[in-house]
Structure formats: structure tokens, C-alpha cells
């Protein structure tokens, strides 16, 4: 189906691709680098292969070739131009945000199993603030998880604990990463599409 929505951000744009195409259709007009070919071949599931190609199609349609995208030693994507990029995908959707500022995005399908996992990524305050209604809990914990995924993508550290180092206030749409030597505050926005939650996060203030 292609790009179904473009959302203007304070310093960039979020592109949303609804994946309905075959692998052959998603490969059309794409010229992949050797590194990307290897990454694509390493993906076992067709769904992941489609998401990989959909991301490259988003870039291509915005005049960015695959060779301009690379990954650092921690797996964080970057563009040759110096613009910031964040990537996410879940089942039938692939997202790319391109911004002049550091940005994190995530998309999650709302599923009841998030309730069983909440203790693994939530701190006591987040657990205490959860609504009583079961379906609202699914929405709430999906948002908390998605925000923390988006924050994780913004940071160079890969040693962050979702439960201990990150804190999310759903009601104020704010979040924070706190470790021994630094603290960073974030704001975020949420968007809904079908049964998915989309999160876009940005730095609020560095202490």
C-alpha cells in the first residue's frame, strides 16, 4: 500500500508505511548495498524481510539511497547527511522518522500478553498508576513499553534497564532516564492507527 500517512514533527517528519505488498513488490526499484543484502538475508521471517524493505522504500521515496543509511556499533541507525533517523516496525506497519534533532519512535500492536510482562519493564510507580479496567491496562502498559522502546533507541547506552533506569508518566506524556552519572528528561506524543500504538519521543531537558 505504501506510505499511508506523514506526520509533521517539530524538527522532522514521521512516515508510516502499511505493508500489504509482496517481497517482490517491495524490492521494486531498490538498490541495496552489500551490507543491507546481508542483513536482509539474515532475517528468517518474511514479515521481517518485508519491514526491512518497506523502510528502504520510505527512504527511496524521500530521495535517500540505501547506501546513505548505516548502523553504529550499537546498532543505532544513522544517515550520511547527519540528520537523525529512527526506525520501527510491527506486523503490518513500518515507520521511519527523519529529524534535525535526536528522536525515537516505536510502534506496538496492542495485545493482552503485555499484562503478563508488565513487571519486567515497569517500576513500582508505573504499576501503581495503571487503571483498574483490563482493556485500559492493555492500552496503558502498551504505551509504557512503547515509550521505553523509543527512549532506548535514542540513547547510545545499551545497558539500560527498562524497569530501573526509565520512568514514564502516561498522564503527562513525559519520561525520564536516570542512571548514576546522568539524567535526561523526555516528552512524547502518541498516535493511534488500527490496533497499534505509535510513540514519538524527543529530549526535553538535559540536567
Coordinates of C-alpha atoms in Angstrom, one line a residue:
X1 CA 0.0 0.0 0.0
X2 CA 2.9 2.3 0.6
X3 CA 3.2 5.5 2.7
X4 CA -0.3 6.0 4.2
X5 CA 0.5 8.9 6.5
X6 CA 3.1 11.6 7.0
X7 CA 3.1 13.3 10.4
X8 CA 4.9 16.7 10.7
X9 CA 7.1 16.8 13.8
X10 CA 8.7 19.8 15.4
X11 CA 12.0 19.2 13.6
X12 CA 11.2 16.5 11.1
X13 CA 8.7 14.1 9.6
X14 CA 7.3 10.7 10.6
X15 CA 6.5 8.3 7.7
X16 CA 4.1 5.4 8.1
X17 CA 4.0 2.5 5.6
X18 CA 1.2 0.0 5.6
X19 CA 2.8 -3.3 4.4
X20 CA 0.4 -5.1 2.0
X21 CA 2.9 -5.8 -0.8
X22 CA 4.8 -9.0 -1.7
X23 CA 8.5 -9.2 -1.2
X24 CA 8.9 -8.8 -5.0
X25 CA 6.8 -5.6 -5.0
X26 CA 8.7 -4.2 -2.0
X27 CA 12.0 -4.9 -3.8
X28 CA 11.0 -2.9 -6.9
X29 CA 13.4 -0.1 -7.8
X30 CA 15.5 -0.8 -4.7
X31 CA 19.3 -0.9 -4.9
X32 CA 20.6 -2.4 -1.7
X33 CA 24.2 -2.2 -0.5
X34 CA 26.1 -5.4 0.2
X35 CA 25.7 -4.8 3.9
X36 CA 21.9 -4.4 3.5
X37 CA 21.8 -7.5 1.4
X38 CA 23.5 -9.5 4.1
X39 CA 21.1 -8.0 6.8
X40 CA 18.1 -8.9 4.7
X41 CA 19.4 -12.5 4.0
X42 CA 19.9 -13.0 7.7
X43 CA 16.3 -12.3 8.5
X44 CA 14.4 -15.7 8.8
X45 CA 10.9 -14.5 8.7
X46 CA 9.2 -13.0 5.6
X47 CA 7.4 -10.4 7.8
X48 CA 10.7 -9.0 9.0
X49 CA 12.1 -9.0 5.4
X50 CA 9.1 -7.0 4.3
X51 CA 9.5 -4.5 7.1
X52 CA 13.2 -4.1 6.2
X53 CA 12.3 -3.4 2.5
X54 CA 9.5 -1.1 3.4
X55 CA 11.9 1.1 5.4
X56 CA 14.2 1.3 2.4
X57 CA 11.2 2.2 0.2
X58 CA 10.3 5.0 2.5
X59 CA 13.9 6.3 2.3
X60 CA 14.0 5.9 -1.5
X61 CA 10.7 7.8 -1.9
X62 CA 12.3 10.6 0.0
X63 CA 15.5 10.7 -2.1
X64 CA 17.7 8.8 0.3
X65 CA 19.5 5.8 -1.1
X66 CA 20.2 2.7 0.9
X67 CA 23.9 3.4 0.9
X68 CA 23.3 6.6 2.9
X69 CA 22.0 4.5 5.8
X70 CA 24.4 2.8 8.1
X71 CA 24.4 1.5 11.7
X72 CA 26.9 2.2 14.5
X73 CA 28.5 -0.5 16.7
X74 CA 25.5 -0.4 19.0
X75 CA 23.0 -0.9 16.1
X76 CA 21.7 2.6 16.1
X77 CA 20.8 3.8 12.5
X78 CA 22.4 6.9 11.1
X79 CA 22.2 8.9 7.9
X80 CA 25.2 10.1 5.9
X81 CA 23.7 13.6 5.8
X82 CA 23.9 13.9 9.6
X83 CA 20.1 14.0 10.0
X84 CA 18.8 11.9 12.8
X85 CA 16.7 8.8 11.9
X86 CA 14.7 6.3 14.0
X87 CA 13.1 3.2 12.6
X88 CA 10.4 0.9 14.0
X89 CA 8.1 -1.9 12.6
X90 CA 5.4 -4.2 13.9
X91 CA 3.5 -6.7 11.8
X92 CA 1.8 -4.7 9.0
X93 CA 3.4 -1.4 9.6
X94 CA 6.9 0.1 9.2
X95 CA 7.8 3.6 10.4
X96 CA 10.7 6.0 9.7
X97 CA 11.2 9.3 11.4
X98 CA 13.8 11.8 10.0
X99 CA 14.6 14.8 12.1
X100 CA 17.2 17.5 12.7
X101 CA 17.2 16.5 16.4
X102 CA 17.6 13.2 18.2
X103 CA 14.3 11.3 18.0
X104 CA 13.0 7.9 19.0
X105 CA 9.9 6.2 17.6
X106 CA 8.2 2.9 18.3
X107 CA 5.0 1.1 17.1
X108 CA 3.4 -1.7 19.0
X109 CA 0.3 -3.8 18.4
X110 CA -1.9 -3.8 21.5
X111 CA -2.0 -7.4 22.8
X112 CA -3.2 -8.8 26.1
X113 CA 0.1 -10.6 26.8
X114 CA 1.6 -7.2 27.8
X115 CA -0.2 -7.6 31.1
X116 CA 1.8 -10.7 31.9
X117 CA 5.1 -8.9 31.1
X118 CA 4.5 -5.7 32.9
X119 CA 6.7 -6.5 35.9
X120 CA 9.7 -6.9 33.7
X121 CA 9.6 -3.4 32.3
X122 CA 7.6 -1.3 34.8
X123 CA 8.7 0.4 38.1
X124 CA 6.5 0.5 41.2
X125 CA 5.1 3.9 40.4
X126 CA 4.1 2.9 36.8
X127 CA 2.4 -0.2 38.2
X128 CA 0.6 1.8 40.8
X129 CA -0.8 4.3 38.2
X130 CA -2.3 1.6 36.0
X131 CA -6.1 1.8 35.6
X132 CA -8.3 -0.9 37.0
X133 CA -10.1 -1.8 33.8
X134 CA -8.4 -4.7 32.0
X135 CA -8.6 -3.3 28.5
X136 CA -7.4 0.1 29.7
X137 CA -4.5 -1.7 31.3
X138 CA -3.6 -3.2 27.9
X139 CA -3.6 0.3 26.4
X140 CA -1.6 1.7 29.4
X141 CA 1.1 -0.9 29.5
X142 CA 1.5 -1.0 25.8
X143 CA 2.1 2.8 25.8
X144 CA 4.6 2.5 28.7
X145 CA 6.5 -0.3 26.8
X146 CA 6.5 1.6 23.5
X147 CA 7.8 4.8 25.1
X148 CA 10.7 3.0 26.7
X149 CA 11.5 1.3 23.4
X150 CA 11.6 4.8 21.8
X151 CA 13.8 6.2 24.5
X152 CA 16.2 3.2 24.2
X153 CA 16.6 3.9 20.5
X154 CA 17.6 7.5 21.3
X155 CA 20.5 6.5 23.7
X156 CA 24.0 5.3 23.0
X157 CA 23.9 3.1 26.1
X158 CA 22.8 -0.5 25.6
X159 CA 22.9 -1.3 29.4
X160 CA 19.7 0.5 30.3
X161 CA 17.2 -1.3 32.5
X162 CA 13.6 -0.7 31.4
X163 CA 12.3 -1.1 34.9
X164 CA 15.1 0.5 36.9
X165 CA 16.5 3.3 34.7
X166 CA 13.4 4.5 32.8
X167 CA 10.3 6.2 34.2
X168 CA 7.2 7.1 32.2
X169 CA 4.3 9.2 33.2
X170 CA 1.5 8.4 30.8
X171 CA -0.8 11.1 32.1
X172 CA 1.7 13.9 31.5
X173 CA 3.3 12.4 28.4
X174 CA 6.7 12.7 29.9
X175 CA 9.5 10.3 30.6
X176 CA 13.0 10.2 32.2
X177 CA 16.1 8.1 32.1
X178 CA 18.1 8.2 35.3
X179 CA 21.4 6.5 35.9
X180 CA 24.2 7.1 38.3
X181 CA 26.0 9.8 36.3
X182 CA 23.2 11.5 34.3
X183 CA 19.6 12.2 34.0
X184 CA 17.7 13.1 30.8
X185 CA 14.0 14.2 30.5
X186 CA 11.8 13.5 27.5
X187 CA 8.5 14.4 26.2
X188 CA 6.5 12.2 23.8
X189 CA 3.4 12.0 21.7
X190 CA 1.2 9.1 20.9
X191 CA -0.8 8.3 17.8
X192 CA -3.3 5.5 17.1
X193 CA -3.7 3.6 13.9
X194 CA -5.9 0.5 13.8
X195 CA -5.0 -1.5 16.9
X196 CA -1.5 -0.1 17.1
X197 CA 0.1 2.5 19.4
X198 CA 2.7 4.8 17.9
X199 CA 5.1 6.8 20.1
X200 CA 7.4 9.7 19.1
X201 CA 9.8 10.9 21.8
X202 CA 12.3 13.8 22.0
X203 CA 14.6 15.2 24.6
X204 CA 13.0 17.8 26.9
X205 CA 15.9 18.9 29.0
X206 CA 19.4 17.6 29.9
X207 CA 20.5 18.0 33.5

